[in-house]
Amino acid sequence: VLAAGTRSVAENLGSGTLVGAPVVATDQDSPTTLTYTLVAGNTGGRFSVGSSSGQLSLVSALDFESQASYNLTVRATDNGVAPADAGLLLPRFAEAVVTVWVTNVNEAPVLGSLANRTLNEDVYASATSVGAALTASDPDAGDSLVFYLATTSEGLGLFRVDTFSGALSVLGDVDFEAKAWYRLRVGVRDGGGLSAEGDLFVNVADRPEPPRVVTGQEFSVAENSAAGSAIGQVQASDADGTTAFTFVLADGAHARVTLDADGTLRVKSAGEFDFEDAARREFVVRVNVSDSTLLRSTGSVLVRVTDVNEAPVLADQTRTISEVGVSVGARVGARLVVVDVEATGLDLRND
């Protein structure tokens, strides 16, 4: 006699795992030898039964998501010998269905393809997308998944992964000359706290960049400098390593200076610079710089006028003195008038 029953076993357990208690048959022809076999329901050969013990065990791991239960038909066969009879009898058997329930176990999600991405430098514009969104799957149907950047990732604060959509975006400019690629450690986590992580590489693509006028440049020019006098040479730099530049005035012309193609600033006309004219002691010159690819940018430099000691001016003057009644040492008319611009435009009158 063999009774039906149920057993349960968790998914993903390895070969040899015991499945519940042994199946037990009884035979009124005792003593006798019983042999157990599986005769139906063993889909994929996942189970075995001990021939003498009736113990069910796994041959290979089960998957709850693929099949949640198995109805195993177990047969118990006797040896056909009745204990009170010396003759041989045909073996007899009994069968029963043992239902094995596979219990679900939370399984880690799996990240999809982490193919390399490419991002052009200097293209940031309000969370620019970096390739397709991350994808993931989970053997546990219906499990919720969230995406993240691991704390060990490069580019934290520069790159962002949307928690729910997996969209990868960049939040600021990347510069090929500063860093040519980033290793992002991305991950996905399920509702049970299990996660999977992997490395995703973002390559930064180089693009031709315009040269830049070096910031903070200041020049000085002495007042009263002659037309064509060199004031200084504007300097530029280029992230692409270019060293040949062409300079022009950004506004087409300037009232006080000219600019050579090599960046040399020159005095436009004589008498243009006067230190004593306080309102015009310094001024800004806007400059365009370009390279051989005709990429260009605009920058500014500051020019200051410096003071030069200038000779006083004594103009021709006339005085009148009487030929009579004048003693030695007497004044001869008014004081001589001497003008010196170094005295902030005031007249200096000397005896």
Tab-separated table of C-alpha atoms in Angstrom:
chain	number	residue	atom	x	y	z
A	1	VAL	CA	0.000	0.000	0.000
A	2	LEU	CA	1.410	3.367	-1.002
A	3	ALA	CA	-0.279	6.611	0.084
A	4	ALA	CA	-0.291	9.843	-1.888
A	5	GLY	CA	1.371	12.871	-0.312
A	6	THR	CA	2.945	16.270	-0.804
A	7	ARG	CA	6.474	17.591	-0.446
A	8	SER	CA	8.068	21.028	-0.911
A	9	VAL	CA	11.530	22.125	-1.909
A	10	ALA	CA	13.048	25.537	-2.646
A	11	GLU	CA	14.105	26.459	-6.145
A	12	ASN	CA	17.782	26.702	-7.138
A	13	LEU	CA	19.013	24.008	-4.734
A	14	GLY	CA	21.687	21.686	-6.064
A	15	SER	CA	21.803	18.047	-7.084
A	16	GLY	CA	21.373	15.590	-4.205
A	17	THR	CA	19.101	17.827	-2.128
A	18	LEU	CA	16.544	15.669	-0.259
A	19	VAL	CA	12.887	16.418	-0.976
A	20	GLY	CA	10.955	15.966	2.247
A	21	ALA	CA	10.563	12.661	4.078
A	22	PRO	CA	10.916	9.315	2.283
A	23	VAL	CA	7.917	7.781	0.555
A	24	VAL	CA	6.870	4.747	2.608
A	25	ALA	CA	4.854	1.774	1.382
A	26	THR	CA	3.537	-1.125	3.506
A	27	ASP	CA	3.042	-4.755	2.442
A	28	GLN	CA	0.890	-7.244	4.374
A	29	ASP	CA	3.123	-10.008	3.063
A	30	SER	CA	5.779	-9.224	5.602
A	31	PRO	CA	8.639	-9.627	5.528
A	32	THR	CA	9.151	-8.660	1.888
A	33	THR	CA	11.444	-6.417	-0.082
A	34	LEU	CA	10.030	-3.229	-1.673
A	35	THR	CA	11.633	-1.351	-4.543
A	36	TYR	CA	10.732	2.262	-5.342
A	37	THR	CA	10.726	3.808	-8.804
A	38	LEU	CA	9.415	6.927	-10.510
A	39	VAL	CA	7.115	6.038	-13.359
A	40	ALA	CA	5.476	9.338	-14.379
A	41	GLY	CA	5.567	13.084	-13.880
A	42	ASN	CA	9.342	13.432	-13.682
A	43	THR	CA	9.524	16.220	-16.280
A	44	GLY	CA	13.061	16.831	-17.404
A	45	GLY	CA	14.374	14.061	-15.145
A	46	ARG	CA	14.629	16.527	-12.235
A	47	PHE	CA	14.017	13.931	-9.483
A	48	SER	CA	15.254	10.548	-8.409
A	49	VAL	CA	13.989	8.180	-5.725
A	50	GLY	CA	16.045	5.836	-3.583
A	51	SER	CA	15.195	2.335	-4.749
A	52	SER	CA	15.165	0.904	-1.267
A	53	SER	CA	14.621	4.004	0.878
A	54	GLY	CA	11.900	5.774	-1.073
A	55	GLN	CA	13.703	9.050	-0.509
A	56	LEU	CA	13.055	11.656	-3.172
A	57	SER	CA	16.005	13.847	-4.122
A	58	LEU	CA	16.946	16.420	-6.771
A	59	VAL	CA	18.934	15.547	-9.861
A	60	SER	CA	19.149	19.208	-10.915
A	61	ALA	CA	17.974	22.568	-9.590
A	62	LEU	CA	14.342	23.561	-9.963
A	63	ASP	CA	13.025	26.932	-11.142
A	64	PHE	CA	9.836	28.238	-9.573
A	65	GLU	CA	9.264	30.641	-12.456
A	66	SER	CA	9.397	27.802	-15.008
A	67	GLN	CA	7.372	25.179	-13.115
A	68	ALA	CA	5.908	25.593	-9.650
A	69	SER	CA	4.887	21.970	-8.983
A	70	TYR	CA	5.454	18.378	-10.078
A	71	ASN	CA	3.116	15.403	-9.764
A	72	LEU	CA	5.392	12.413	-9.378
A	73	THR	CA	3.963	8.931	-9.692
A	74	VAL	CA	5.908	6.677	-7.324
A	75	ARG	CA	5.678	2.899	-7.638
A	76	ALA	CA	6.520	0.458	-4.869
A	77	THR	CA	7.116	-3.072	-6.149
A	78	ASP	CA	7.496	-6.163	-3.948
A	79	ASN	CA	9.707	-9.123	-4.726
A	80	GLY	CA	6.804	-11.529	-5.402
A	81	VAL	CA	7.698	-14.085	-2.660
A	82	ALA	CA	5.024	-14.883	-0.080
A	83	PRO	CA	6.673	-15.749	3.244
A	84	ALA	CA	4.464	-18.847	3.866
A	85	ASP	CA	4.868	-20.284	0.403
A	86	ALA	CA	8.039	-21.721	-1.007
A	87	GLY	CA	6.857	-21.130	-4.541
A	88	LEU	CA	7.501	-17.975	-6.599
A	89	LEU	CA	4.778	-15.397	-7.137
A	90	LEU	CA	4.651	-12.591	-9.676
A	91	PRO	CA	5.769	-9.227	-8.222
A	92	ARG	CA	2.992	-6.842	-7.316
A	93	PHE	CA	3.131	-3.062	-7.046
A	94	ALA	CA	1.257	-0.070	-5.778
A	95	GLU	CA	1.396	3.509	-7.087
A	96	ALA	CA	0.636	6.887	-5.617
A	97	VAL	CA	1.051	10.491	-6.742
A	98	VAL	CA	3.371	12.648	-4.667
A	99	THR	CA	2.962	16.360	-5.406
A	100	VAL	CA	6.173	18.367	-5.021
A	101	TRP	CA	5.678	22.106	-4.598
A	102	VAL	CA	8.559	24.333	-5.629
A	103	THR	CA	8.885	27.321	-3.293
A	104	ASN	CA	9.957	30.675	-4.662
A	105	VAL	CA	13.262	32.265	-3.634
A	106	ASN	CA	14.145	35.900	-4.304
A	107	GLU	CA	16.720	35.943	-7.088
A	108	ALA	CA	19.096	38.731	-8.002
A	109	PRO	CA	18.298	40.864	-11.040
A	110	VAL	CA	20.520	40.771	-14.107
A	111	LEU	CA	21.873	43.851	-15.886
A	112	GLY	CA	21.427	44.046	-19.627
A	113	SER	CA	24.156	44.950	-22.100
A	114	LEU	CA	26.759	47.413	-20.817
A	115	ALA	CA	28.193	48.285	-24.209
A	116	ASN	CA	30.580	51.251	-24.259
A	117	ARG	CA	29.071	54.680	-24.834
A	118	THR	CA	30.606	57.693	-26.585
A	119	LEU	CA	30.026	61.315	-25.606
A	120	ASN	CA	31.286	64.354	-27.489
A	121	GLU	CA	33.169	66.836	-25.377
A	122	ASP	CA	31.683	70.289	-24.737
A	123	VAL	CA	28.093	69.384	-25.620
A	124	TYR	CA	26.389	69.655	-22.241
A	125	ALA	CA	22.849	70.961	-22.493
A	126	SER	CA	20.520	70.267	-19.548
A	127	ALA	CA	21.171	66.594	-18.784
A	128	THR	CA	22.356	65.341	-22.187
A	129	SER	CA	21.539	61.653	-22.727
A	130	VAL	CA	24.454	59.240	-22.994
A	131	GLY	CA	23.297	56.402	-25.231
A	132	ALA	CA	20.333	54.133	-24.584
A	133	ALA	CA	18.881	53.614	-21.114
A	134	LEU	CA	20.182	50.810	-18.924
A	135	THR	CA	18.138	47.617	-18.985
A	136	ALA	CA	17.762	44.766	-16.525
A	137	SER	CA	15.692	41.655	-15.975
A	138	ASP	CA	14.647	39.702	-12.895
A	139	PRO	CA	13.734	36.006	-12.750
A	140	ASP	CA	11.075	36.920	-10.172
A	141	ALA	CA	8.140	38.109	-12.242
A	142	GLY	CA	6.696	41.420	-11.106
A	143	ASP	CA	9.664	42.384	-8.951
A	144	SER	CA	10.314	46.153	-8.912
A	145	LEU	CA	13.768	47.299	-10.042
A	146	VAL	CA	15.708	50.504	-9.376
A	147	PHE	CA	18.918	51.631	-11.087
A	148	TYR	CA	21.806	53.482	-9.486
A	149	LEU	CA	25.415	54.637	-9.761
A	150	ALA	CA	27.582	52.849	-7.217
A	151	THR	CA	29.601	54.915	-4.764
A	152	THR	CA	32.765	53.399	-6.268
A	153	SER	CA	31.928	54.816	-9.711
A	154	GLU	CA	33.893	57.523	-11.449
A	155	GLY	CA	32.041	60.642	-12.486
A	156	LEU	CA	29.815	60.908	-9.412
A	157	GLY	CA	28.088	64.273	-9.639
A	158	LEU	CA	28.884	64.502	-13.343
A	159	PHE	CA	26.801	61.538	-14.520
A	160	ARG	CA	23.324	60.505	-13.408
A	161	VAL	CA	21.260	57.329	-13.760
A	162	ASP	CA	17.497	57.726	-13.526
A	163	THR	CA	16.263	55.474	-10.733
A	164	PHE	CA	13.305	54.037	-12.593
A	165	SER	CA	13.993	54.385	-16.316
A	166	GLY	CA	17.739	53.642	-16.211
A	167	ALA	CA	18.402	56.642	-18.495
A	168	LEU	CA	22.051	57.733	-18.304
A	169	SER	CA	22.786	61.446	-18.641
A	170	VAL	CA	25.691	63.849	-18.178
A	171	LEU	CA	25.181	66.950	-16.033
A	172	GLY	CA	28.200	69.002	-17.075
A	173	ASP	CA	30.798	69.482	-19.775
A	174	VAL	CA	33.371	66.762	-20.332
A	175	ASP	CA	36.777	67.625	-21.749
A	176	PHE	CA	38.736	65.120	-23.822
A	177	GLU	CA	42.021	66.824	-23.019
A	178	ALA	CA	41.347	66.513	-19.287
A	179	LYS	CA	39.923	62.945	-19.246
A	180	ALA	CA	39.369	60.726	-22.266
A	181	TRP	CA	37.058	58.141	-20.640
A	182	TYR	CA	35.059	57.357	-17.497
A	183	ARG	CA	34.429	54.009	-15.806
A	184	LEU	CA	30.901	54.101	-14.445
A	185	ARG	CA	29.923	51.449	-11.915
A	186	VAL	CA	26.202	50.988	-12.524
A	187	GLY	CA	23.799	48.736	-10.681
A	188	VAL	CA	20.226	47.511	-10.375
A	189	ARG	CA	18.451	46.472	-7.159
A	190	ASP	CA	15.231	44.493	-6.697
A	191	GLY	CA	12.537	44.895	-4.061
A	192	GLY	CA	14.157	42.253	-1.874
A	193	GLY	CA	17.472	44.082	-1.701
A	194	LEU	CA	19.415	41.862	-4.082
A	195	SER	CA	21.487	43.688	-6.683
A	196	ALA	CA	23.782	43.309	-9.650
A	197	GLU	CA	26.538	45.702	-10.726
A	198	GLY	CA	28.804	46.125	-13.721
A	199	ASP	CA	31.236	48.540	-15.355
A	200	LEU	CA	30.076	50.772	-18.190
A	201	PHE	CA	32.713	52.813	-20.025
A	202	VAL	CA	31.942	56.240	-21.470
A	203	ASN	CA	34.501	57.402	-24.018
A	204	VAL	CA	34.888	61.136	-24.539
A	205	ALA	CA	35.210	62.039	-28.219
A	206	ASP	CA	37.631	64.821	-29.088
A	207	ARG	CA	36.301	67.762	-31.084
A	208	PRO	CA	38.183	70.715	-32.553
A	209	GLU	CA	38.029	73.559	-30.051
A	210	PRO	CA	38.484	77.268	-30.700
A	211	PRO	CA	41.542	78.999	-29.304
A	212	ARG	CA	41.047	81.292	-26.328
A	213	VAL	CA	42.517	84.662	-25.476
A	214	VAL	CA	44.457	84.149	-22.262
A	215	THR	CA	42.443	85.777	-19.501
A	216	GLY	CA	43.747	88.532	-17.249
A	217	GLN	CA	46.187	90.080	-19.735
A	218	GLU	CA	47.139	93.679	-18.994
A	219	PHE	CA	49.396	96.031	-20.972
A	220	SER	CA	50.816	99.463	-20.300
A	221	VAL	CA	51.632	102.237	-22.739
A	222	ALA	CA	53.495	105.455	-21.978
A	223	GLU	CA	51.633	108.650	-22.633
A	224	ASN	CA	52.711	110.593	-25.694
A	225	SER	CA	53.895	107.407	-27.461
A	226	ALA	CA	54.407	107.738	-31.195
A	227	ALA	CA	51.965	106.278	-33.688
A	228	GLY	CA	52.759	102.636	-34.445
A	229	SER	CA	54.554	102.057	-31.137
A	230	ALA	CA	54.120	98.492	-29.889
A	231	ILE	CA	52.108	98.199	-26.686
A	232	GLY	CA	52.399	94.413	-26.259
A	233	GLN	CA	51.454	91.105	-27.813
A	234	VAL	CA	48.138	89.428	-26.984
A	235	GLN	CA	48.548	85.759	-26.020
A	236	ALA	CA	46.169	82.880	-26.796
A	237	SER	CA	45.996	79.157	-26.041
A	238	ASP	CA	44.318	76.172	-27.650
A	239	ALA	CA	43.304	72.937	-25.900
A	240	ASP	CA	44.049	71.046	-29.131
A	241	GLY	CA	47.716	72.075	-28.995
A	242	THR	CA	47.566	74.615	-31.820
A	243	THR	CA	50.161	77.394	-31.538
A	244	ALA	CA	49.500	79.419	-34.727
A	245	PHE	CA	46.807	82.039	-34.243
A	246	THR	CA	45.364	85.005	-36.118
A	247	PHE	CA	44.156	88.052	-34.207
A	248	VAL	CA	41.756	90.814	-35.229
A	249	LEU	CA	39.914	93.524	-33.334
A	250	ALA	CA	36.523	92.135	-32.346
A	251	ASP	CA	34.716	95.378	-33.096
A	252	GLY	CA	36.365	95.940	-36.470
A	253	ALA	CA	38.281	99.055	-35.369
A	254	HIS	CA	39.345	100.823	-32.221
A	255	ALA	CA	39.738	104.550	-31.615
A	256	ARG	CA	43.072	104.287	-29.857
A	257	VAL	CA	44.907	101.125	-30.974
A	258	THR	CA	45.480	98.839	-33.932
A	259	LEU	CA	46.114	95.091	-33.812
A	260	ASP	CA	48.512	93.097	-35.999
A	261	ALA	CA	47.597	89.591	-37.119
A	262	ASP	CA	50.199	88.170	-34.732
A	263	GLY	CA	48.474	89.861	-31.766
A	264	THR	CA	50.708	92.926	-31.433
A	265	LEU	CA	48.820	95.951	-30.122
A	266	ARG	CA	50.047	99.309	-31.446
A	267	VAL	CA	49.376	102.998	-30.825
A	268	LYS	CA	46.961	104.221	-33.474
A	269	SER	CA	47.939	107.887	-33.556
A	270	ALA	CA	50.336	110.257	-31.801
A	271	GLY	CA	48.985	112.241	-28.880
A	272	GLU	CA	46.244	109.720	-28.245
A	273	PHE	CA	47.424	108.839	-24.746
A	274	ASP	CA	47.559	111.458	-22.004
A	275	PHE	CA	48.022	110.291	-18.434
A	276	GLU	CA	46.695	113.576	-17.117
A	277	ASP	CA	43.324	112.754	-18.698
A	278	ALA	CA	42.165	110.637	-15.744
A	279	ALA	CA	38.981	109.422	-17.428
A	280	ARG	CA	41.008	107.714	-20.190
A	281	ARG	CA	43.908	106.244	-18.235
A	282	GLU	CA	42.757	102.671	-18.891
A	283	PHE	CA	40.540	100.970	-21.454
A	284	VAL	CA	39.493	97.511	-22.657
A	285	VAL	CA	40.260	96.077	-26.095
A	286	ARG	CA	38.114	93.196	-27.373
A	287	VAL	CA	40.022	90.693	-29.517
A	288	ASN	CA	38.989	87.812	-31.790
A	289	VAL	CA	41.435	84.923	-32.121
A	290	SER	CA	41.177	82.080	-34.655
A	291	ASP	CA	43.204	79.018	-35.647
A	292	SER	CA	43.849	77.225	-38.922
A	293	THR	CA	40.409	75.541	-38.779
A	294	LEU	CA	38.823	79.024	-38.629
A	295	LEU	CA	37.353	78.309	-35.214
A	296	ARG	CA	37.435	81.484	-33.172
A	297	SER	CA	36.521	83.071	-29.868
A	298	THR	CA	36.503	86.534	-28.361
A	299	GLY	CA	38.414	87.785	-25.351
A	300	SER	CA	39.467	91.061	-23.757
A	301	VAL	CA	42.684	92.682	-22.609
A	302	LEU	CA	43.214	95.786	-20.486
A	303	VAL	CA	45.498	98.694	-21.476
A	304	ARG	CA	46.728	101.237	-18.921
A	305	VAL	CA	48.348	104.577	-19.738
A	306	THR	CA	51.482	105.347	-17.686
A	307	ASP	CA	52.803	108.743	-16.715
A	308	VAL	CA	55.910	110.289	-18.275
A	309	ASN	CA	57.735	113.264	-16.768
A	310	GLU	CA	57.096	116.160	-19.158
A	311	ALA	CA	59.078	119.414	-19.371
A	312	PRO	CA	57.451	122.580	-18.083
A	313	VAL	CA	56.415	125.175	-20.675
A	314	LEU	CA	57.675	128.779	-20.458
A	315	ALA	CA	55.980	130.923	-23.082
A	316	ASP	CA	57.414	134.169	-24.477
A	317	GLN	CA	56.267	137.045	-22.282
A	318	THR	CA	56.657	140.868	-22.271
A	319	ARG	CA	57.224	143.234	-19.332
A	320	THR	CA	57.573	147.062	-19.213
A	321	ILE	CA	59.901	149.107	-16.951
A	322	SER	CA	60.358	152.868	-16.620
A	323	GLU	CA	63.744	154.279	-17.430
A	324	VAL	CA	63.675	156.575	-14.423
A	325	GLY	CA	62.883	156.173	-10.796
A	326	VAL	CA	63.568	152.446	-10.673
A	327	SER	CA	65.864	151.120	-8.003
A	328	VAL	CA	68.020	148.048	-8.165
A	329	GLY	CA	66.064	144.960	-7.202
A	330	ALA	CA	62.684	146.397	-8.054
A	331	ARG	CA	60.117	144.036	-9.668
A	332	VAL	CA	59.795	144.224	-13.395
A	333	GLY	CA	56.147	143.609	-14.077
A	334	ALA	CA	54.209	140.473	-13.129
A	335	ARG	CA	55.724	137.117	-12.373
A	336	LEU	CA	56.769	134.866	-15.243
A	337	VAL	CA	54.197	132.189	-16.002
A	338	VAL	CA	55.412	128.555	-16.219
A	339	VAL	CA	53.032	125.711	-17.000
A	340	ASP	CA	53.833	122.118	-15.903
A	341	VAL	CA	51.236	119.392	-16.651
A	342	GLU	CA	52.813	117.199	-14.000
A	343	ALA	CA	51.224	119.522	-11.463
A	344	THR	CA	47.789	118.266	-12.461
A	345	GLY	CA	47.296	121.140	-14.864
A	346	LEU	CA	47.946	123.947	-12.418
A	347	ASP	CA	50.129	126.932	-13.387
A	348	LEU	CA	53.384	127.289	-11.446
A	349	ARG	CA	54.317	130.970	-11.013
A	350	ASN	CA	57.965	131.547	-10.084
A	351	ASP	CA	59.667	134.788	-9.065
